XYZ file of C-alpha atoms in Angstrom:
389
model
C -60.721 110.810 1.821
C -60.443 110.215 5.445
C -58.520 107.115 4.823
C -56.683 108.497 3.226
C -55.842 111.128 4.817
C -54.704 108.250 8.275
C -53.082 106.570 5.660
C -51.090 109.980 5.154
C -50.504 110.422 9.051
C -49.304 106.758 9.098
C -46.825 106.946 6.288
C -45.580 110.571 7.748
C -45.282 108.544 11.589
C -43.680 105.813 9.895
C -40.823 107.835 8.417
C -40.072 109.671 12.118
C -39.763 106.828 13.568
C -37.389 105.045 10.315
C -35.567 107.926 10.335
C -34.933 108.304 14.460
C -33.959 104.960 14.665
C -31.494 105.076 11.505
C -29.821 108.372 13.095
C -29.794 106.440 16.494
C -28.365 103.348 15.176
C -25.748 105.337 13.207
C -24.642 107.127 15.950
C -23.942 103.964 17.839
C -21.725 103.073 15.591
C -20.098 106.268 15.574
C -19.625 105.955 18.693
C -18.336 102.520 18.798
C -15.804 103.112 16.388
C -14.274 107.007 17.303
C -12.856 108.357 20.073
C -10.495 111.461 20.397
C -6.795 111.842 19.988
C -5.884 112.452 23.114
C -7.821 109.865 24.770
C -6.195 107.315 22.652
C -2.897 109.051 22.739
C -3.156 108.202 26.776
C -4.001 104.878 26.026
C -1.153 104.294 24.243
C 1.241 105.799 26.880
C -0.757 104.115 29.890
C 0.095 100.641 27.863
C 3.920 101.594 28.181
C 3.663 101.479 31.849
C 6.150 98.602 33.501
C 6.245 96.957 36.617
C 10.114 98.312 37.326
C 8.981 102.009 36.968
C 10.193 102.305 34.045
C 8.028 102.968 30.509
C 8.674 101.149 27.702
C 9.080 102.547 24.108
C 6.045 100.415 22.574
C 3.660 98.159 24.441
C 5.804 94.538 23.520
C 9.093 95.771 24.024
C 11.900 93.898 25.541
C 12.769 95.469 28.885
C 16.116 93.872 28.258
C 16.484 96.589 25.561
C 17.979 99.672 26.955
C 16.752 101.436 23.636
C 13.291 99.700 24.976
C 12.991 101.054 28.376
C 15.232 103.612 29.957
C 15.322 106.962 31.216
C 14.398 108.713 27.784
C 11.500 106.101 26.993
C 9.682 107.014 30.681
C 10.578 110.952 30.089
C 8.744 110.488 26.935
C 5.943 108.768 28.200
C 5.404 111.277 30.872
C 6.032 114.286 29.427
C 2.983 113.318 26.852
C 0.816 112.250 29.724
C 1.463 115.564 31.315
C -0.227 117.113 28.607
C -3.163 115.528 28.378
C -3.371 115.652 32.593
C -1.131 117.543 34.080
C -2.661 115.973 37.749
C -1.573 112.613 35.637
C -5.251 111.328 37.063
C -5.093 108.203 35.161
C -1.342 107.042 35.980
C -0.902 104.491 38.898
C 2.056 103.187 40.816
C 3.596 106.596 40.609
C 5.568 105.868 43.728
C 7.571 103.238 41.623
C 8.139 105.468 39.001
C 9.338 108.519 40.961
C 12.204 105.461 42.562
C 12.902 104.496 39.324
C 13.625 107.858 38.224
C 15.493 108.876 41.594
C 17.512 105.905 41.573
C 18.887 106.662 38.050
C 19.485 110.289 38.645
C 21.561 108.882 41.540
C 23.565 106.336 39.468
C 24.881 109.112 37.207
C 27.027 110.852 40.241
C 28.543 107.382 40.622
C 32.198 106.617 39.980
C 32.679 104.914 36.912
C 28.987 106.734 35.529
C 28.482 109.802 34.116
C 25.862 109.700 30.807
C 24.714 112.522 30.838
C 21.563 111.987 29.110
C 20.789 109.486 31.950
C 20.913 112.449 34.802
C 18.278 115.088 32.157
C 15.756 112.696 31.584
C 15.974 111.130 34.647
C 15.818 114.592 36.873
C 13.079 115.992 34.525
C 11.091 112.769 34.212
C 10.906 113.247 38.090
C 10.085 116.531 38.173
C 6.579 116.042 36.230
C 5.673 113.829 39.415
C 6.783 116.544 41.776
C 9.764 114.412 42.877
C 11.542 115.853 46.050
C 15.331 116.333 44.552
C 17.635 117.538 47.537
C 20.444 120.418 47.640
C 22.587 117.376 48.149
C 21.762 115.507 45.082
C 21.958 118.705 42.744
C 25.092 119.519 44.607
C 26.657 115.934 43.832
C 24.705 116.212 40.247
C 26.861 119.478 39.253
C 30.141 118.180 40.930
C 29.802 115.216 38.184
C 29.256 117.601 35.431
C 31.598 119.916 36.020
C 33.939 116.679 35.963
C 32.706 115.650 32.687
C 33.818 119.134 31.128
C 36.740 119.619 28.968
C 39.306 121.866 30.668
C 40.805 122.702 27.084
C 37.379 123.158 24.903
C 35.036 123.832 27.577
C 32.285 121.594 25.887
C 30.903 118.311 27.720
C 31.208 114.726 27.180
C 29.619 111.720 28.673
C 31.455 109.255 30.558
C 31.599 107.032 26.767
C 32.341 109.638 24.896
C 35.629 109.916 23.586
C 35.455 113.727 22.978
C 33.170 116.825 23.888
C 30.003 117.273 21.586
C 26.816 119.237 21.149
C 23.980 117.501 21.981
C 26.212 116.390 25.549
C 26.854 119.954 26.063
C 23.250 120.827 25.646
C 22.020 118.622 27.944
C 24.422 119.317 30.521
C 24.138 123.157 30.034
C 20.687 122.422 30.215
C 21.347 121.108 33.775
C 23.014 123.619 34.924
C 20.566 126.331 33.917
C 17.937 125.067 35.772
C 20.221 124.412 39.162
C 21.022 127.812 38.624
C 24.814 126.810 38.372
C 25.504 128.058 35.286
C 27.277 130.647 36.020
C 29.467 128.260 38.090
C 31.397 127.898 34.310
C 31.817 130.376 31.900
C 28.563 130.823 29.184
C 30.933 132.647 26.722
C 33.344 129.642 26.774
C 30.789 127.622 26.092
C 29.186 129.565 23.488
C 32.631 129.498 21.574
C 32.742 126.157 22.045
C 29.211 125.407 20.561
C 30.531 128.335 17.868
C 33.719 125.912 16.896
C 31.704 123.064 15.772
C 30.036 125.827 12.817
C 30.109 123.684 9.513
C 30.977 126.294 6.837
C 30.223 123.852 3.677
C 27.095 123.005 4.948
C 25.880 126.336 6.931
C 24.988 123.928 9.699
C 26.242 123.241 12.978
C 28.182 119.499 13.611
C 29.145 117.614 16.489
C 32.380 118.698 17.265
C 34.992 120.707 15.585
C 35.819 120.088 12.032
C 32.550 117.465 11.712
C 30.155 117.616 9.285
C 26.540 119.376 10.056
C 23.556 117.175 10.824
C 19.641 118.797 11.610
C 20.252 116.625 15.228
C 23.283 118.833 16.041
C 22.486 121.909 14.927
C 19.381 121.935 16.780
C 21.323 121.120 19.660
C 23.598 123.989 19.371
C 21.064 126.514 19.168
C 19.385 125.154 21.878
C 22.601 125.525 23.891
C 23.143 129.194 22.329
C 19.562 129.849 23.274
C 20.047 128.686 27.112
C 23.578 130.740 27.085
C 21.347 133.597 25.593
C 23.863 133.747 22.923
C 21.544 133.196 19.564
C 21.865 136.979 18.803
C 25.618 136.200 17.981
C 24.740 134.959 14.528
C 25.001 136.649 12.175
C 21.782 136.447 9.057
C 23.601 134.856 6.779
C 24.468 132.170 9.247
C 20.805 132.236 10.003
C 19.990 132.057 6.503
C 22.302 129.005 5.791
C 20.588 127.373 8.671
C 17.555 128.135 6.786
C 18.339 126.514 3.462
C 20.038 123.536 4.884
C 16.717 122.740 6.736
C 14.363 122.816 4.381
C 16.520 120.689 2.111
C 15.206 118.062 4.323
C 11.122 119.457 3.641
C 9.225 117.136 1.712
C 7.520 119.795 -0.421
C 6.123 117.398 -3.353
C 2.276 116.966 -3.088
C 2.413 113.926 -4.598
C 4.805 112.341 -2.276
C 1.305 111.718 -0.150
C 2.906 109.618 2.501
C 5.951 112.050 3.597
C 4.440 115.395 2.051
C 4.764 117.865 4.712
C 7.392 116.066 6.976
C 11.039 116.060 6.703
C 13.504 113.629 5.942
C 16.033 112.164 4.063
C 15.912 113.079 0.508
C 18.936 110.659 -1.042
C 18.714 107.488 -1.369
C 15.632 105.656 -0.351
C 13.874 108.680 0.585
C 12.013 108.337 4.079
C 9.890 111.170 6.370
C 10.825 110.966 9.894
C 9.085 112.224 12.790
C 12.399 112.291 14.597
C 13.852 114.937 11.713
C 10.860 116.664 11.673
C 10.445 117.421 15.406
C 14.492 118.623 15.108
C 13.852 120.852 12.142
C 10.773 122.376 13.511
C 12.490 123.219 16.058
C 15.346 124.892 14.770
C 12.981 127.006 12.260
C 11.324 127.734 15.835
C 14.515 128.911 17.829
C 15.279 131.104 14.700
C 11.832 132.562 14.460
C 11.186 131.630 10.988
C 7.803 130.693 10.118
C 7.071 126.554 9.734
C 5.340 125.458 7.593
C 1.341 124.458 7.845
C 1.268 121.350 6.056
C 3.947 119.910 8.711
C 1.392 119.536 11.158
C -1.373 117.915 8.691
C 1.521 115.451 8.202
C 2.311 115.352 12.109
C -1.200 114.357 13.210
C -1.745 111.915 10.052
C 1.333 109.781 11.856
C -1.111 109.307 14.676
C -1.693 105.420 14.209
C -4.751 104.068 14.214
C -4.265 100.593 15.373
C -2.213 101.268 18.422
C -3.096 105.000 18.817
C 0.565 106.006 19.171
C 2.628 107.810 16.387
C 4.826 105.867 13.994
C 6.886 106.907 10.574
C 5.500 105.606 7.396
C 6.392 101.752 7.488
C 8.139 100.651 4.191
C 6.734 97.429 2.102
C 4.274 95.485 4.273
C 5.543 95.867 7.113
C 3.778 96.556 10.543
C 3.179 99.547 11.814
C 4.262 99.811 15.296
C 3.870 103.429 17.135
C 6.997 104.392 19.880
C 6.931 106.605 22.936
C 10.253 108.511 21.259
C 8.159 109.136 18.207
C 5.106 109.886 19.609
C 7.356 112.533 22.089
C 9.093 113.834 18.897
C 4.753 114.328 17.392
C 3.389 115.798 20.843
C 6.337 118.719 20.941
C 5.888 119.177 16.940
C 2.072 120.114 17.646
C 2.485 122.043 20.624
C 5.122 124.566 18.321
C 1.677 125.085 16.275
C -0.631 125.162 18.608
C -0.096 125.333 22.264
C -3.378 124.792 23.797
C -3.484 121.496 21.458
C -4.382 119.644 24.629
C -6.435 122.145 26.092
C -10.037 120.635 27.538
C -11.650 123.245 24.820
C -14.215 121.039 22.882
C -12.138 122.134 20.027
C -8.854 121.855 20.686
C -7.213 120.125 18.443
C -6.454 116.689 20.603
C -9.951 116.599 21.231
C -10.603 115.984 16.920
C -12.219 112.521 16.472
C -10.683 109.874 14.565
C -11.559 106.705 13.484
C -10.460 103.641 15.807
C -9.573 100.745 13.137
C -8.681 98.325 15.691
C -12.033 98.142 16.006
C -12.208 94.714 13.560
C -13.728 96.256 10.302
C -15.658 92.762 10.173
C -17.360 93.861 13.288
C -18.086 97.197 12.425
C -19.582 96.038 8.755
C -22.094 93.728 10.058
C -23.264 96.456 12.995
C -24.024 98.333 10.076
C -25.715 95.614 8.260
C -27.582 94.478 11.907
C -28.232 98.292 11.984
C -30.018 98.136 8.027
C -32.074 94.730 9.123
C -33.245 96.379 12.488
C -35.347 98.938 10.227
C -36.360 96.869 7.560
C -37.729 94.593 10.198
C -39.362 98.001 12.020
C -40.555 99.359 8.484
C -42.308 95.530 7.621
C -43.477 95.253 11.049
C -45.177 98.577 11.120
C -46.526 97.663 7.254
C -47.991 94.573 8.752
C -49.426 96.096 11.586
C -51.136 98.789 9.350
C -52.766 96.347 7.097
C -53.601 93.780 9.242
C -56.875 92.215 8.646
């Protein structure tokens, strides 16, 4: 009986020591194969990072391609970085980048210049690394503006424009909020300008007058109504049309797996877009009507898990490939839902887990397997050892 009873105490020993090396092991590889969303989300936006300054819009992008690397791109990249550090701990050469930016705020007050785009993201790029902008170069800034504005419609139009639009007007009323030379104009001009581009057929805002409605500008003209602090001139059953011609884009189908949740275009070859669903969001936002919560499960499953970015759904086979602009258009979409997303709280919700499958799934399969071995090897070794001879 009292061999037994050692035999009993070995056997009890034997299955500690199995089991705290098996929960040891597996945690190893837990560890070797997960890390947070917002640490790979920096990643991402760290790997952007060019020697000009600039930020590119994925990792291989051609920095001869403006739609690459330019203002916007490095705004994007930024503004996301910002969020995860707003001391932007991790960023280096930010001396370059604060040139960069400068340099193409300047450009825009240049004769022959004048996108206006080019001076926003450019000036507010800057600002999230504390970039000194003088009196003179806001003064020069609004001179150009005020030269881009059209003395008949009051709206705005960049230097290649060939007429005044929303989203230009936005960006340049935009502008001139923040120098606090709005008031330089007239805000009810501009409202009725913003007011003239009202698509009645569609319930939407366009363009420019007599256009047809889009999600892009009729979250621009809100936007613009909102800085004017004119959204209280619409009326509900403008508000209501807004409504309905939104969520005509909402991929409400369960079953539609990849795009339920996200919005998109619904003719055609139907598609979920990150880009349309931070623009609808945001209009539902403006208009204080609730979004909806599967949005945001279909926000963070864009998160990509080979480059740690945020892409669309790819179509066929081909290769998913995350962008700054998308990943910009993801970050704002969460922060409508949750603003403290980024937060250092162990439970925000940047700080969820998720599964790194760059990590070569080869790799990870024989760690496991190596991991199995390791204890049967322990568990013989032990066996041996207890019935030696």
């Amino acid at each position: 009986m009292k061999g037994f009873g050692k035999m009993k105490r070995r056997n009890k020993l034997t299955l500690l020591i199995t089991i705290s090396i098996t929960l040891a092991l597996f945690l190893s590889v837990q560890n070797a194969a997960a890390a947070n969303r917002k640490e790979l989300l920096e990643q991402f936006c760290l790997s952007n990072q060019h020697s000009s300054g600039a930020f590119l819009d994925t990792p291989t992008g051609n920095v001869e391609d403006e739609g690459l690397l330019s203002e916007f791109t490095t705004y994007a990249n930024l503004f996301i970085l910002a969020q995860i550090d707003s001391e932007l701990t991790n960023l280096n050469d930010q001396g370059i980048i604060r040139s960069y930016l400068r340099d193409r705020y300047l450009q825009f007050s240049d004769v022959g210049s004048g996108i206006i785009t080019q001076a926003y993201y450019a000036y507010f790029g800057g600002i999230l690394l504390d970039t000194n902008f003088t009196s003179t170069m806001i003064e020069d800034a609004t001179t150009k503006l005020f030269e881009l504005q059209n003395d008949t419609t009051n709206g705005f139009a960049s230097a290649e424009a060939t007429e005044a639009n929303i989203p230009d007007t936005y960006f340049a009323v935009k502008l001139l909020t923040t120098f606090g030379k709005i008031n330089e104009t007239s805000p009810t001009n501009l409202a009725n300008f913003v007011f003239s581009t009202w698509d009645a057929e569609n319930s939407a805002f366009a363009s420019i007058p007599g256009g047809e409605a889009t999600i892009i500008d009729t979250y621009y003209a809100l936007a613009t109504l909102s800085e004017l602090n004119s959204l209280n001139q619409l009326n509900s059953t403008q508000i209501q049309g807004i409504s309905d011609f939104v969520e005509s884009y909402y991929f409400g189908d369960p079953t539609q797996s990849l795009h339920y949740g996200g919005y998109g275009i619904q003719t055609g070859i139907t598609q979920s877009s990150l880009l349309l669903t931070y623009f609808a969001t945001h209009i539902l936002s403006l208009l204080d009507i609730p979004l909806h919560e599967e949005t945001l499960t279909w926000v963070l499953s864009r998160q990509n898990p080979t480059d740690y970015g945020f892409a669309d759904v790819s179509s066929g086979n081909a290769e998913l490939i995350s962008s700054a602009k998308l990943s910009y258009y993801a970050v704002s979409t969460i922060l409508l839902y949750d603003s403290e997303a980024f937060s250092t709280s162990r439970n925000a919700l940047m700080n969820e887990e998720i599964w790194q499958l760059e990590t070569n799934p080869w790799a990870i399969t024989g760690i496991v397997i190596g991991s199995i071995a390791t204890v049967a090897l322990i568990i013989f070794g032990i066996y041996k050892y207890r019935n030696r001879i």
